[in-house]
Coordinates of C-alpha atoms in Angstrom, one line a residue:
M190 CA 31.5 7.9 -18.7
N191 CA 30.3 10.1 -21.6
V192 CA 28.4 13.1 -20.5
E193 CA 26.3 15.5 -22.6
N194 CA 25.3 18.8 -21.0
G195 CA 25.8 17.3 -17.5
E196 CA 23.8 14.2 -18.3
S197 CA 25.1 10.7 -19.1
A198 CA 25.1 9.7 -22.7
W199 CA 23.0 6.6 -22.1
A200 CA 20.3 8.7 -20.4
V201 CA 20.2 11.3 -23.2
D202 CA 20.0 8.5 -25.7
L203 CA 17.0 7.0 -24.0
F204 CA 15.0 10.1 -22.9
G205 CA 16.3 12.9 -25.2
A206 CA 18.4 15.9 -24.3
G207 CA 15.3 18.0 -23.7
Q208 CA 13.6 15.6 -21.4
V209 CA 16.2 13.7 -19.5
G210 CA 16.5 16.3 -16.7
L211 CA 12.7 16.2 -16.2
V212 CA 12.7 12.4 -16.0
R213 CA 15.5 12.5 -13.3
E214 CA 13.7 15.1 -11.3
R215 CA 10.3 13.4 -11.4
L216 CA 11.8 10.1 -10.3
G217 CA 13.5 11.8 -7.3
Q218 CA 10.2 13.5 -6.4
A219 CA 8.3 10.2 -6.7
L220 CA 10.6 8.5 -4.2
V221 CA 10.5 11.4 -1.8
D222 CA 6.7 11.2 -1.9
M223 CA 6.7 7.5 -1.4
Q224 CA 8.9 7.8 1.7
A225 CA 6.7 10.6 3.1
N226 CA 3.5 8.5 2.7
A227 CA 5.1 5.4 4.1
R228 CA 6.4 7.3 7.2
A229 CA 3.0 8.9 7.7
A230 CA 1.4 5.4 7.6
Q231 CA 3.8 4.2 10.2
K232 CA 3.2 7.1 12.5
E233 CA -0.6 6.8 12.2
G234 CA -0.4 3.0 12.7
D235 CA 1.1 3.5 16.2
V236 CA 2.3 -0.1 16.4
D237 CA 5.5 -1.8 17.4
T238 CA 6.3 -3.2 14.0
N239 CA 7.2 -1.6 10.6
H240 CA 4.3 -3.3 8.8
P241 CA 2.4 0.0 8.1
Y242 CA 5.6 1.4 6.6
G243 CA 6.4 -1.6 4.5
G244 CA 2.8 -2.1 3.3
T245 CA 2.7 1.5 2.1
R246 CA 6.2 1.7 0.7
W247 CA 6.1 -1.3 -1.7
P248 CA 3.1 -0.3 -3.8
G249 CA 3.8 3.4 -3.1
S250 CA 7.0 3.4 -5.1
Y251 CA 5.2 2.3 -8.3
T252 CA 2.1 4.5 -7.6
Q253 CA 4.1 7.6 -7.0
V254 CA 6.3 7.1 -10.1
A255 CA 3.1 6.6 -12.2
R256 CA 1.6 9.8 -10.7
Q257 CA 4.7 11.9 -11.5
F258 CA 4.5 10.9 -15.2
E259 CA 0.8 11.1 -15.8
D260 CA 1.1 14.6 -17.3
V261 CA 4.5 14.2 -19.0
E262 CA 4.3 14.5 -22.7
G263 CA 5.1 11.2 -24.4
A264 CA 4.9 9.2 -21.2
V265 CA 2.6 6.2 -21.1
V266 CA 1.4 4.8 -17.7
F267 CA -0.1 1.3 -18.1
K268 CA -0.7 -1.8 -16.1
P269 CA -0.1 -5.1 -18.0
N270 CA -2.6 -7.8 -17.4
G271 CA -1.7 -9.7 -14.2
F272 CA 1.0 -7.3 -13.1
P273 CA 0.7 -6.1 -9.5
F274 CA 1.7 -2.5 -10.3
K275 CA 1.7 0.2 -12.9
L276 CA 4.6 0.8 -15.2
V277 CA 5.9 3.9 -16.9
H278 CA 7.3 4.1 -20.5
V279 CA 8.8 7.4 -21.3
G280 CA 11.1 8.1 -24.3
R281 CA 12.7 4.8 -24.9
G282 CA 12.9 3.9 -21.2
L283 CA 10.8 1.5 -19.2
L284 CA 11.1 2.5 -15.5
Y285 CA 11.4 0.0 -12.7
P286 CA 11.9 1.1 -9.1
F287 CA 12.9 -1.3 -6.4
R288 CA 14.4 -1.2 -2.9
F289 CA 17.8 -3.0 -2.7
S290 CA 18.6 -2.4 0.9
T291 CA 17.4 -0.9 4.2
E292 CA 21.0 0.2 5.1
D293 CA 23.6 2.4 3.6
D294 CA 25.0 -0.3 1.3
P295 CA 26.8 0.2 -2.0
V296 CA 24.5 0.1 -5.0
H297 CA 26.9 -1.9 -7.1
S298 CA 26.0 -4.9 -4.9
A299 CA 22.3 -4.4 -5.3
K300 CA 20.1 -7.4 -5.9
L301 CA 16.5 -7.8 -6.8
P302 CA 14.3 -8.7 -3.9
S303 CA 12.9 -11.6 -5.9
V304 CA 12.8 -13.0 -9.4
G305 CA 9.5 -14.2 -10.6
P306 CA 7.6 -14.2 -13.9
F307 CA 7.1 -10.4 -13.8
M308 CA 10.8 -9.8 -13.4
R309 CA 11.8 -12.2 -16.2
E310 CA 9.4 -10.4 -18.6
L311 CA 10.8 -7.0 -17.7
F312 CA 14.3 -8.0 -18.1
T313 CA 13.7 -9.1 -21.7
F314 CA 14.1 -5.3 -22.3
A315 CA 17.5 -5.3 -20.6
P316 CA 20.9 -6.1 -22.2
R317 CA 22.0 -9.6 -22.0
P318 CA 24.7 -10.2 -19.3
S319 CA 28.2 -11.1 -20.2
Q320 CA 27.8 -14.3 -18.2
T321 CA 25.3 -17.1 -18.6
S322 CA 21.8 -15.8 -17.7
I323 CA 18.5 -17.2 -16.7
F324 CA 17.3 -16.6 -20.2
D325 CA 19.7 -19.1 -21.7
E326 CA 18.7 -22.7 -22.5
D327 CA 20.8 -23.9 -19.5
P328 CA 19.2 -26.3 -17.0
E329 CA 21.3 -24.8 -14.3
F330 CA 19.4 -21.5 -14.6
G331 CA 16.2 -22.3 -16.6
P332 CA 13.5 -21.4 -17.5
G333 CA 14.8 -20.5 -21.0
P334 CA 12.8 -18.2 -23.3
V335 CA 10.2 -16.0 -21.6
E336 CA 6.7 -15.3 -23.1
V337 CA 6.0 -11.6 -22.7
R338 CA 2.4 -10.3 -22.2
P339 CA 0.8 -8.5 -25.0
Q340 CA 1.0 -5.0 -23.5
L341 CA 4.7 -5.4 -22.9
A342 CA 5.3 -7.0 -26.3
A343 CA 3.6 -4.0 -27.9
L344 CA 6.2 -1.5 -26.5
P345 CA 8.2 0.3 -29.2
E346 CA 11.3 -1.4 -30.6
G347 CA 14.4 -0.2 -28.8
T348 CA 12.7 0.1 -25.4
Q349 CA 15.3 -0.2 -22.6
L350 CA 14.6 -1.3 -19.0
V351 CA 15.9 1.5 -16.6
L352 CA 16.5 0.3 -13.1
V353 CA 15.7 2.7 -10.2
P354 CA 17.2 1.1 -7.1
Y355 CA 16.9 2.9 -3.7
A356 CA 17.7 2.2 -0.1
C357 CA 15.4 3.3 2.6
N358 CA 13.9 2.5 6.0
P359 CA 11.3 4.1 8.3
H360 CA 13.9 6.7 9.3
G361 CA 14.8 8.0 5.9
L362 CA 15.4 7.7 2.2
L363 CA 19.1 6.9 1.9
K364 CA 20.2 6.3 -1.7
P365 CA 18.2 6.5 -4.9
Y366 CA 19.9 5.7 -8.2
W367 CA 19.2 4.9 -11.8
G368 CA 21.0 3.0 -14.4
V369 CA 20.9 0.0 -16.9
G370 CA 21.7 -3.5 -15.7
S371 CA 21.3 -7.1 -16.7
L372 CA 19.8 -10.0 -14.7
V373 CA 22.4 -12.7 -14.1
D374 CA 20.6 -15.4 -12.2
G375 CA 17.5 -16.5 -10.3
Q376 CA 18.8 -15.0 -7.1
G377 CA 18.4 -11.5 -8.4
M378 CA 22.1 -10.8 -9.0
L379 CA 22.6 -7.8 -11.4
E380 CA 25.4 -6.9 -13.8
W381 CA 25.5 -3.1 -14.3
V382 CA 25.9 -2.0 -17.9
T383 CA 26.1 1.6 -16.9
T384 CA 27.4 3.1 -13.7
P385 CA 24.4 3.7 -11.3
E386 CA 24.0 7.4 -10.8
P387 CA 22.4 9.2 -7.9
L388 CA 19.0 10.8 -8.4
P389 CA 18.3 14.3 -7.1
L390 CA 16.0 14.4 -4.1
A391 CA 13.3 17.1 -3.8
A392 CA 13.4 19.2 -0.7
T393 CA 9.8 18.6 0.2
S394 CA 7.1 16.0 -0.7
T395 CA 4.0 16.6 -2.7
R396 CA 2.2 13.6 -1.2
R397 CA -1.6 13.8 -1.1
K398 CA -2.4 14.4 2.5
L399 CA -5.6 13.3 4.0
S400 CA -8.2 16.1 4.1
A401 CA -9.7 17.1 7.4
V402 CA -12.5 14.9 8.4
P403 CA -15.7 16.9 8.4
S404 CA -17.6 17.3 11.6
Q405 CA -20.1 14.5 11.9
A406 CA -23.7 15.0 12.8
S407 CA -24.3 13.9 16.4
A408 CA -26.2 10.7 16.4
L409 CA -29.6 10.5 18.1
K410 CA -29.3 9.3 21.6
H411 CA -31.0 6.1 22.3
A412 CA -33.5 6.3 25.2
S413 CA -32.4 4.3 28.2
F414 CA -34.9 2.3 30.3
D415 CA -35.0 5.0 33.0
S416 CA -34.9 8.1 30.8
G417 CA -38.7 8.5 30.4
A418 CA -41.2 10.3 32.6
Q419 CA -41.8 8.7 35.9
P420 CA -45.3 7.3 36.3
V421 CA -47.6 8.8 39.0
P422 CA -49.0 6.2 41.3
Q423 CA -52.7 6.2 41.6
M424 CA -54.1 6.7 45.1
F425 CA -57.3 4.8 45.8
V426 CA -59.6 6.3 48.4
R427 CA -61.6 4.0 50.7
P428 CA -65.3 4.3 50.4
D429 CA -67.0 6.5 53.0
A430 CA -69.1 3.6 54.2
E431 CA -66.0 1.6 55.2
E432 CA -64.4 4.6 56.9
G433 CA -67.7 5.4 58.8
R434 CA -67.9 1.8 60.1
K435 CA -64.3 1.9 61.1
I436 CA -63.5 -1.2 59.0
P437 CA -59.7 -1.6 59.0
P438 CA -58.2 -1.4 55.5
M439 CA -57.5 -4.7 53.9
T440 CA -53.9 -4.7 52.7
E441 CA -53.8 -8.3 51.5
P442 CA -56.8 -10.5 50.6
D443 CA -57.4 -13.7 52.5
P444 CA -56.1 -16.8 50.6
I445 CA -58.7 -18.7 48.8
E446 CA -58.9 -22.4 49.7
P447 CA -59.2 -24.5 46.6
L448 CA -62.1 -26.8 46.4
V449 CA -60.0 -29.6 44.9
H450 CA -56.4 -30.5 45.8
E451 CA -53.8 -31.9 43.4
D452 CA -53.5 -35.1 45.5
D453 CA -57.3 -35.8 45.6
E454 CA -58.2 -39.0 43.8
N455 CA -61.4 -37.5 42.5

């Protein structure tokens, strides 16, 4: 492996001697931040499955890489029409992070999680494998030539896809690497053109933590049916004439006999 000033020749060729170290560091920081965010989501989710972690990790890897390169001179962060994530083009490199395992597996056996239209377009910027590939006019592999979207097709000539495979799970970020590889088949098998190299990991994350929730104004209490003032019963005094004649108070009026009953014929 040719090395210049501690950096591999392929990396210096793609990113330049003055920028290659920065690119490596920013990639490592992005993955540390992705893992921190995903673990925080899992903790806050307080559930028995790893869905909060996975739902944050997958888009988080692309989001954090994009954030790390927003202020890097010469880097372009863009989202091709129809792509589910942002891409970063820096130097002559097109960066693509992906998780290859949840365990401590060797990176040389890394495979892409899936191979769809997006992946086939990205790998048009990768070297052709020594074996028959999915880009050949071979019915066994199909689909043959790939039509690349305008924003990808507009990338400078000489752009090279740089793979950033990593292994992680809710307990930790295990192995992040980078290197150049070819796509061999529709199952995601890779053929490494360069030896995958470990990426440096930052000691701490720079993830954007949630700010404290401001105190909320107490809502007005809705009046309950018994919260109002109690009514004062009115006391009616018997007339003096009735009391003088010692007429007993009438607590219930005598029933009134109707003049006509419902069963009368007339």
